[in-house]
Short mmCIF file of C-alpha atoms in Angstrom, two decimals:
data_model
loop_
_atom_site.label_atom_id
_atom_site.label_comp_id
_atom_site.label_asym_id
_atom_site.label_seq_id
_atom_site.Cartn_x
_atom_site.Cartn_y
_atom_site.Cartn_z
CA UNK K 1 -1.23 6.60 -4.00
CA UNK K 2 -1.60 2.86 -4.36
CA UNK K 3 -0.18 0.78 -7.16
CA UNK K 4 -3.03 -0.04 -9.50
CA UNK K 5 -3.83 -3.67 -10.19
CA UNK K 6 -5.35 -4.74 -13.50
CA UNK K 7 -5.70 -8.51 -13.67
CA UNK K 8 -7.96 -10.99 -15.41
CA UNK K 9 -9.09 -14.23 -13.79
CA UNK K 10 -12.54 -14.59 -15.31
CA UNK K 11 -13.51 -16.07 -18.64
CA UNK K 12 -15.85 -13.23 -19.59
CA UNK K 13 -15.82 -9.46 -19.59
CA UNK K 14 -12.17 -9.01 -20.58
CA UNK K 15 -12.61 -5.45 -21.83
CA UNK K 16 -14.48 -4.35 -18.75
CA UNK K 17 -12.10 -6.00 -16.30
CA UNK K 18 -8.95 -4.66 -17.95
CA UNK K 19 -10.32 -1.17 -18.48
CA UNK K 20 -11.81 -0.74 -15.02
CA UNK K 21 -8.95 -2.22 -12.97
CA UNK K 22 -7.04 1.05 -12.66
CA UNK K 23 -10.30 3.01 -12.26
CA UNK K 24 -11.27 0.82 -9.32
CA UNK K 25 -7.87 1.35 -7.72
CA UNK K 26 -8.15 5.10 -8.26
CA UNK K 27 -11.64 5.11 -6.78
CA UNK K 28 -10.42 3.36 -3.64
CA UNK K 29 -7.55 5.85 -3.31
CA UNK K 30 -9.99 8.74 -3.64
CA UNK K 31 -12.19 7.08 -1.01
CA UNK K 32 -9.28 7.05 1.43
CA UNK K 33 -8.53 10.72 0.66
CA UNK K 34 -12.16 11.65 1.39
CA UNK K 35 -12.09 9.65 4.62
CA UNK K 36 -9.01 11.58 5.77
CA UNK K 37 -10.70 14.90 5.09
CA UNK K 38 -13.97 13.82 6.73
CA UNK K 39 -12.14 12.68 9.86
CA UNK K 40 -9.54 15.42 10.29
CA UNK K 41 -11.10 18.55 8.82
CA UNK K 42 -14.85 18.36 8.30
CA UNK K 43 -17.02 19.08 11.35
CA UNK K 44 -14.41 17.94 13.85
CA UNK K 45 -16.55 19.21 16.72
CA UNK K 46 -19.03 16.35 16.35
CA UNK K 47 -17.23 13.53 14.55
CA UNK K 48 -14.93 10.78 15.83
CA UNK K 49 -11.85 12.98 15.79
CA UNK K 50 -13.67 15.60 17.86
CA UNK K 51 -14.57 12.95 20.46
CA UNK K 52 -10.95 11.77 20.59
CA UNK K 53 -9.79 15.38 20.90
CA UNK K 54 -12.07 15.82 23.91
CA UNK K 55 -10.61 12.62 25.35
CA UNK K 56 -7.13 14.00 24.74
CA UNK K 57 -8.09 17.22 26.59
CA UNK K 58 -9.39 15.08 29.47
CA UNK K 59 -6.05 13.26 29.59
CA UNK K 60 -4.21 16.57 29.47
CA UNK K 61 -6.19 17.92 32.43
CA UNK K 62 -5.61 14.70 34.35
CA UNK K 63 -1.88 14.60 33.69
CA UNK K 64 -1.53 18.31 34.45
CA UNK K 65 -1.58 17.44 38.17
CA UNK K 66 1.45 15.18 37.75
CA UNK K 67 3.12 17.83 35.63
CA UNK K 68 2.63 20.50 38.32
CA UNK K 69 3.98 18.21 41.04
CA UNK K 70 7.11 17.55 38.98
CA UNK K 71 7.34 21.25 38.10
CA UNK K 72 7.31 22.32 41.76
CA UNK K 73 9.82 19.59 42.62
CA UNK K 74 12.18 20.81 39.88
CA UNK K 75 11.64 24.41 40.97
CA UNK K 76 12.87 23.55 44.45
CA UNK K 77 15.74 21.32 43.32
CA UNK K 78 17.04 23.15 40.24
CA UNK K 79 15.84 26.70 40.86
CA UNK K 80 14.70 28.00 37.43
CA UNK K 81 16.74 26.08 34.86
CA UNK K 82 14.68 22.92 34.22
CA UNK K 83 11.23 24.30 35.23
CA UNK K 84 11.34 27.07 32.63
CA UNK K 85 12.14 24.65 29.81
CA UNK K 86 9.31 22.34 30.95
CA UNK K 87 6.70 25.10 30.67
CA UNK K 88 6.69 24.75 26.90
CA UNK K 89 4.74 21.47 27.09
CA UNK K 90 1.44 22.87 28.46
CA UNK K 91 1.61 25.56 25.79
CA UNK K 92 2.18 22.94 23.04
CA UNK K 93 -0.69 20.78 24.29
CA UNK K 94 -3.15 23.71 24.43
CA UNK K 95 -2.22 24.92 20.95
CA UNK K 96 -2.39 21.49 19.31
CA UNK K 97 -5.70 20.47 20.88
CA UNK K 98 -7.54 23.74 20.17
CA UNK K 99 -10.48 22.65 18.00
CA UNK K 100 -12.31 25.25 15.91
CA UNK K 101 -14.74 22.77 14.37
CA UNK K 102 -12.94 22.71 11.01
CA UNK K 103 -9.90 20.90 12.28
CA UNK K 104 -7.41 21.57 15.03
CA UNK K 105 -3.80 22.56 14.51
CA UNK K 106 -2.87 18.95 15.27
CA UNK K 107 -5.27 17.55 12.67
CA UNK K 108 -4.06 20.00 10.03
CA UNK K 109 -0.43 19.16 10.77
CA UNK K 110 -1.24 15.44 10.66
CA UNK K 111 -2.98 15.83 7.32
CA UNK K 112 -0.04 17.86 6.02
CA UNK K 113 2.46 15.15 6.99
CA UNK K 114 0.27 12.53 5.34
CA UNK K 115 0.05 14.59 2.15
CA UNK K 116 3.82 15.04 2.16
CA UNK K 117 4.38 11.28 2.49
CA UNK K 118 1.89 10.67 -0.32
CA UNK K 119 3.70 13.21 -2.50
CA UNK K 120 6.99 11.36 -1.98
CA UNK K 121 5.25 8.07 -2.73
CA UNK K 122 3.69 9.57 -5.86
CA UNK K 123 7.12 10.69 -7.06
CA UNK K 124 8.43 7.14 -6.57
CA UNK K 125 5.55 5.70 -8.57
CA UNK K 126 5.65 8.26 -11.39
CA UNK K 127 9.44 8.41 -11.76
CA UNK K 128 9.61 4.65 -12.32
CA UNK K 129 6.46 4.53 -14.48
CA UNK K 130 5.33 2.11 -11.81
CA UNK K 131 1.74 1.64 -12.93
CA UNK K 132 2.74 0.26 -16.33
CA UNK K 133 5.71 -1.78 -15.04
CA UNK K 134 3.88 -3.13 -12.01
CA UNK K 135 0.72 -4.06 -13.90
CA UNK K 136 2.73 -5.61 -16.72
CA UNK K 137 4.76 -7.78 -14.34
CA UNK K 138 1.60 -8.94 -12.58
CA UNK K 139 -0.15 -9.71 -15.85
CA UNK K 140 2.94 -11.58 -17.06
CA UNK K 141 2.69 -13.71 -13.93
CA UNK K 142 -0.94 -14.71 -14.52
CA UNK K 143 -1.33 -14.38 -18.30
CA UNK K 144 -0.83 -18.09 -18.91
CA UNK K 145 -3.55 -18.96 -16.39
CA UNK K 146 -5.86 -16.38 -17.96
CA UNK K 147 -5.37 -17.77 -21.45
CA UNK K 148 -5.67 -21.29 -20.11
CA UNK K 149 -9.02 -20.50 -18.52
CA UNK K 150 -10.47 -19.93 -21.99
CA UNK K 151 -9.18 -23.28 -23.24
CA UNK K 152 -9.93 -25.39 -20.18
CA UNK K 153 -13.56 -26.20 -21.22
CA UNK K 154 -12.19 -27.64 -24.49
CA UNK K 155 -9.87 -30.12 -22.81
CA UNK K 156 -12.51 -32.79 -22.22
CA UNK K 157 -14.01 -32.49 -25.72
CA UNK K 158 -13.01 -34.29 -28.90
CA UNK K 159 -13.44 -33.98 -32.62
CA UNK K 160 -15.77 -31.31 -34.01
CA UNK K 161 -16.95 -30.22 -30.59
CA UNK K 162 -13.40 -29.46 -29.55
CA UNK K 163 -12.74 -27.56 -32.79
CA UNK K 164 -15.80 -25.36 -32.26
CA UNK K 165 -14.75 -24.79 -28.68
CA UNK K 166 -11.31 -23.70 -29.88
CA UNK K 167 -12.89 -21.22 -32.31
CA UNK K 168 -14.86 -19.56 -29.51
CA UNK K 169 -11.83 -19.60 -27.22
CA UNK K 170 -9.66 -18.06 -29.95
CA UNK K 171 -12.04 -15.09 -30.20
CA UNK K 172 -11.69 -14.38 -26.50
CA UNK K 173 -7.93 -14.95 -26.48
CA UNK K 174 -7.42 -12.59 -29.42
CA UNK K 175 -9.23 -9.86 -27.52
CA UNK K 176 -6.90 -10.51 -24.60
CA UNK K 177 -3.77 -10.21 -26.79
CA UNK K 178 -5.06 -6.98 -28.31
CA UNK K 179 -5.79 -5.47 -24.90
CA UNK K 180 -2.33 -6.43 -23.69
CA UNK K 181 -0.68 -4.88 -26.77
CA UNK K 182 -2.77 -1.72 -26.52
CA UNK K 183 -1.64 -1.31 -22.93
CA UNK K 184 1.99 -2.46 -22.99
CA UNK K 185 3.00 -2.55 -26.66
CA UNK K 186 4.20 -5.51 -28.68
CA UNK K 187 6.19 -7.23 -25.95
CA UNK K 188 8.10 -10.50 -26.23
CA UNK K 189 6.13 -12.23 -23.50
CA UNK K 190 2.85 -11.53 -25.32
CA UNK K 191 4.19 -12.99 -28.57
CA UNK K 192 5.59 -16.01 -26.73
CA UNK K 193 2.29 -16.78 -25.04
CA UNK K 194 0.30 -16.18 -28.21
CA UNK K 195 2.50 -18.66 -30.09
CA UNK K 196 2.03 -21.19 -27.30
CA UNK K 197 -1.76 -20.87 -27.47
CA UNK K 198 -1.86 -20.85 -31.29
CA UNK K 199 0.00 -24.16 -31.40
CA UNK K 200 -2.87 -25.72 -29.44
CA UNK K 201 -5.91 -24.11 -31.08
CA UNK K 202 -4.55 -24.25 -34.63
CA UNK K 203 -6.78 -26.47 -36.84
CA UNK K 204 -3.68 -28.25 -38.17
CA UNK K 205 -2.11 -28.62 -34.74
CA UNK K 206 -1.98 -31.86 -32.80
CA UNK K 207 -3.50 -31.44 -29.37
CA UNK K 208 -1.94 -33.59 -26.70
CA UNK K 209 -2.60 -33.95 -23.00
CA UNK K 210 0.91 -32.69 -22.31
CA UNK K 211 0.34 -29.51 -24.32
CA UNK K 212 -2.89 -28.82 -22.53
CA UNK K 213 -1.45 -29.41 -19.10
CA UNK K 214 1.57 -27.24 -19.87
CA UNK K 215 -0.65 -24.28 -20.70
CA UNK K 216 -3.55 -24.80 -18.34
CA UNK K 217 -1.45 -25.54 -15.29
CA UNK K 218 -3.25 -26.24 -12.04
CA UNK K 219 -6.45 -24.59 -10.88
CA UNK K 220 -4.99 -24.71 -7.37
CA UNK K 221 -1.98 -22.68 -8.52
CA UNK K 222 -4.31 -20.15 -10.16
CA UNK K 223 -6.29 -19.83 -6.94
CA UNK K 224 -3.08 -19.36 -4.96
CA UNK K 225 -1.92 -16.61 -7.31
CA UNK K 226 -5.30 -14.91 -7.06
CA UNK K 227 -5.12 -15.08 -3.27
CA UNK K 228 -1.57 -13.70 -3.09
CA UNK K 229 -2.37 -10.79 -5.42
CA UNK K 230 -5.38 -9.97 -3.26
CA UNK K 231 -3.18 -10.32 -0.18
CA UNK K 232 -0.67 -7.68 -1.29
CA UNK K 233 -3.51 -5.35 -2.29
CA UNK K 234 -5.03 -5.89 1.14
CA UNK K 235 -1.65 -4.93 2.63
CA UNK K 236 -1.71 -1.62 0.78
CA UNK K 237 -5.17 -0.85 2.16
CA UNK K 238 -4.10 -2.01 5.61
CA UNK K 239 -1.30 0.57 5.50
CA UNK K 240 -3.85 3.31 4.72
CA UNK K 241 -6.16 2.14 7.51
CA UNK K 242 -3.27 1.99 9.99
CA UNK K 243 -2.11 5.50 9.12
CA UNK K 244 -5.66 6.78 9.60
CA UNK K 245 -5.97 4.98 12.94
CA UNK K 246 -2.69 6.41 14.21
CA UNK K 247 -3.74 9.88 13.02
CA UNK K 248 -7.03 9.58 14.91
CA UNK K 249 -5.19 8.67 18.13
CA UNK K 250 -3.00 11.77 17.90
CA UNK K 251 -5.01 13.86 20.42
CA UNK K 252 -4.65 11.15 23.06
CA UNK K 253 -0.88 11.04 22.56
CA UNK K 254 -0.70 14.84 22.83
CA UNK K 255 -2.90 14.86 25.93
CA UNK K 256 -0.64 12.34 27.65
CA UNK K 257 2.52 14.31 26.88
CA UNK K 258 2.29 16.26 30.14
CA UNK K 259 3.31 13.16 32.06
CA UNK K 260 6.75 13.73 33.63
CA UNK K 261 8.45 10.91 31.74
CA UNK K 262 11.50 10.92 29.50
CA UNK K 263 9.80 9.47 26.41
CA UNK K 264 6.88 11.70 25.55
CA UNK K 265 3.84 9.91 24.02
CA UNK K 266 3.73 12.48 21.23
CA UNK K 267 7.19 11.34 20.11
CA UNK K 268 6.08 7.70 20.04
CA UNK K 269 2.94 8.68 18.13
CA UNK K 270 4.88 10.71 15.57
CA UNK K 271 7.37 7.89 15.16
CA UNK K 272 4.59 5.38 14.54
CA UNK K 273 2.96 7.64 11.97
CA UNK K 274 6.21 8.21 10.08
CA UNK K 275 7.06 4.49 10.28
CA UNK K 276 3.84 3.52 8.53
CA UNK K 277 4.60 6.09 5.85
CA UNK K 278 8.06 4.56 5.42
CA UNK K 279 6.47 1.10 5.12
CA UNK K 280 4.14 2.36 2.38
CA UNK K 281 6.96 3.94 0.39
CA UNK K 282 9.26 0.94 0.96
CA UNK K 283 6.67 -1.52 -0.34
CA UNK K 284 6.14 0.47 -3.52
CA UNK K 285 9.90 0.78 -4.11
CA UNK K 286 10.35 -2.99 -3.60
CA UNK K 287 7.41 -3.79 -5.89
CA UNK K 288 8.56 -1.42 -8.63
CA UNK K 289 12.19 -2.58 -8.62
CA UNK K 290 11.24 -6.26 -8.68
CA UNK K 291 8.66 -5.70 -11.40
CA UNK K 292 11.24 -3.81 -13.48
CA UNK K 293 13.61 -6.80 -13.28
CA UNK K 294 10.89 -9.06 -14.70
CA UNK K 295 9.65 -6.65 -17.39
CA UNK K 296 13.14 -5.70 -18.59
CA UNK K 297 14.45 -9.27 -18.43
CA UNK K 298 12.23 -12.23 -19.38
CA UNK K 299 9.49 -9.83 -20.50
CA UNK K 300 11.61 -8.72 -23.46
CA UNK K 301 12.79 -12.16 -24.49
CA UNK K 302 10.32 -14.28 -26.46
CA UNK K 303 12.55 -17.35 -26.19
CA UNK K 304 12.33 -17.78 -22.41
CA UNK K 305 9.37 -19.15 -20.48
CA UNK K 306 9.96 -18.33 -16.79
CA UNK K 307 7.83 -19.46 -13.88
CA UNK K 308 6.89 -16.21 -12.13
CA UNK K 309 5.18 -17.80 -9.15
CA UNK K 310 8.08 -16.49 -7.05
CA UNK K 311 7.12 -12.92 -7.97
CA UNK K 312 3.55 -13.37 -6.72
CA UNK K 313 4.82 -14.94 -3.48
CA UNK K 314 7.31 -12.11 -3.11
CA UNK K 315 4.64 -9.43 -3.50
CA UNK K 316 2.03 -11.14 -1.37
CA UNK K 317 4.19 -12.21 1.57
CA UNK K 318 7.87 -11.26 1.48
CA UNK K 319 7.61 -7.64 0.28
CA UNK K 320 5.15 -6.62 3.04
CA UNK K 321 7.37 -8.28 5.67
CA UNK K 322 10.49 -6.60 4.30
CA UNK K 323 8.81 -3.18 4.13
CA UNK K 324 7.65 -3.51 7.75
CA UNK K 325 11.19 -4.44 8.86
CA UNK K 326 12.57 -1.38 7.06
CA UNK K 327 9.84 0.76 8.62
CA UNK K 328 10.63 -0.56 12.10
CA UNK K 329 14.33 0.23 11.67
CA UNK K 330 13.53 3.66 10.26
CA UNK K 331 11.04 4.33 13.04
CA UNK K 332 13.60 3.46 15.69
CA UNK K 333 16.08 5.87 14.09
CA UNK K 334 13.44 8.61 13.92
CA UNK K 335 12.44 8.10 17.57
CA UNK K 336 16.08 8.22 18.70
CA UNK K 337 16.68 11.38 16.69
CA UNK K 338 13.57 13.11 18.06
CA UNK K 339 14.35 12.13 21.65
CA UNK K 340 17.97 13.27 21.35
CA UNK K 341 16.91 16.58 19.82
CA UNK K 342 14.33 17.17 22.53
CA UNK K 343 16.89 16.46 25.26
CA UNK K 344 19.41 18.79 23.63
CA UNK K 345 16.84 21.60 23.36
CA UNK K 346 15.80 21.08 26.95
CA UNK K 347 19.38 21.37 28.17
CA UNK K 348 19.99 24.57 26.21
CA UNK K 349 16.85 26.41 27.28
#
């Protein structure tokens, strides 16, 4: 599951943009789920996964020669101790690469691991009410720019023209406040921003260049925020694409596992797959915890006016880097554990 993003950067279509943000995110998540099933389970005799399985079988046949040479060498040198334990690998390769047309054992196991990782990720998201907290923190970060976009056309006007422009802008802004309150409740940050806007568009208010600039901010900053939000969403989809790519390369890793080397390719493949899953979960945990700090802190206090540009930078750049570092460390630990376990089993058989 991906964290849903519901943001507004346009001056029109507020209802549609706010209401369809989560639906779009859900649709993309369902698209990824369908792609996993199409690749790993549906008609695997003729699709891409079937072709890669055939390539994995070709690798297995090619590396079988090296395996037999090493097997005979061990048979001569160690009698029957090591050769017997090594015979399990051809059996594992044959079983995993057997393709019935509706998915091989390897593809079903891969899909099962992916579903397990998604279940853990779903528990992280649901337990922290992540959709509401995450969306609220993001909208807090860009709400001032959104409101300012409605008022920006009025900045260059004067007199009656500016007053009429404010009336039209107020209608749009009021819809925005109502949508925010319907989604998140009557929060302090919504009241604070509404008061800030009302002081400018009020008929009795005195509009100054300073007031306008304070609310409108810079169009460059708005573009940067938009880019960084898109960047972190692209990272979430990149994680899904990477997991699918690694899953598709599974048959090749299994086919190469007959090579007489200490580090089996299947261990490296499994480690990579689990590492990407750890990166996905880590990113969501980081995003949820940071969003909770914002929502439960300045989001509840109507008297503070924080600059949340740091939060957008954190989500767009720093959080993906940190999650990948955690995944790399976790992957190394998983690979060491798998290798040590395999060596221990080999010695005991």
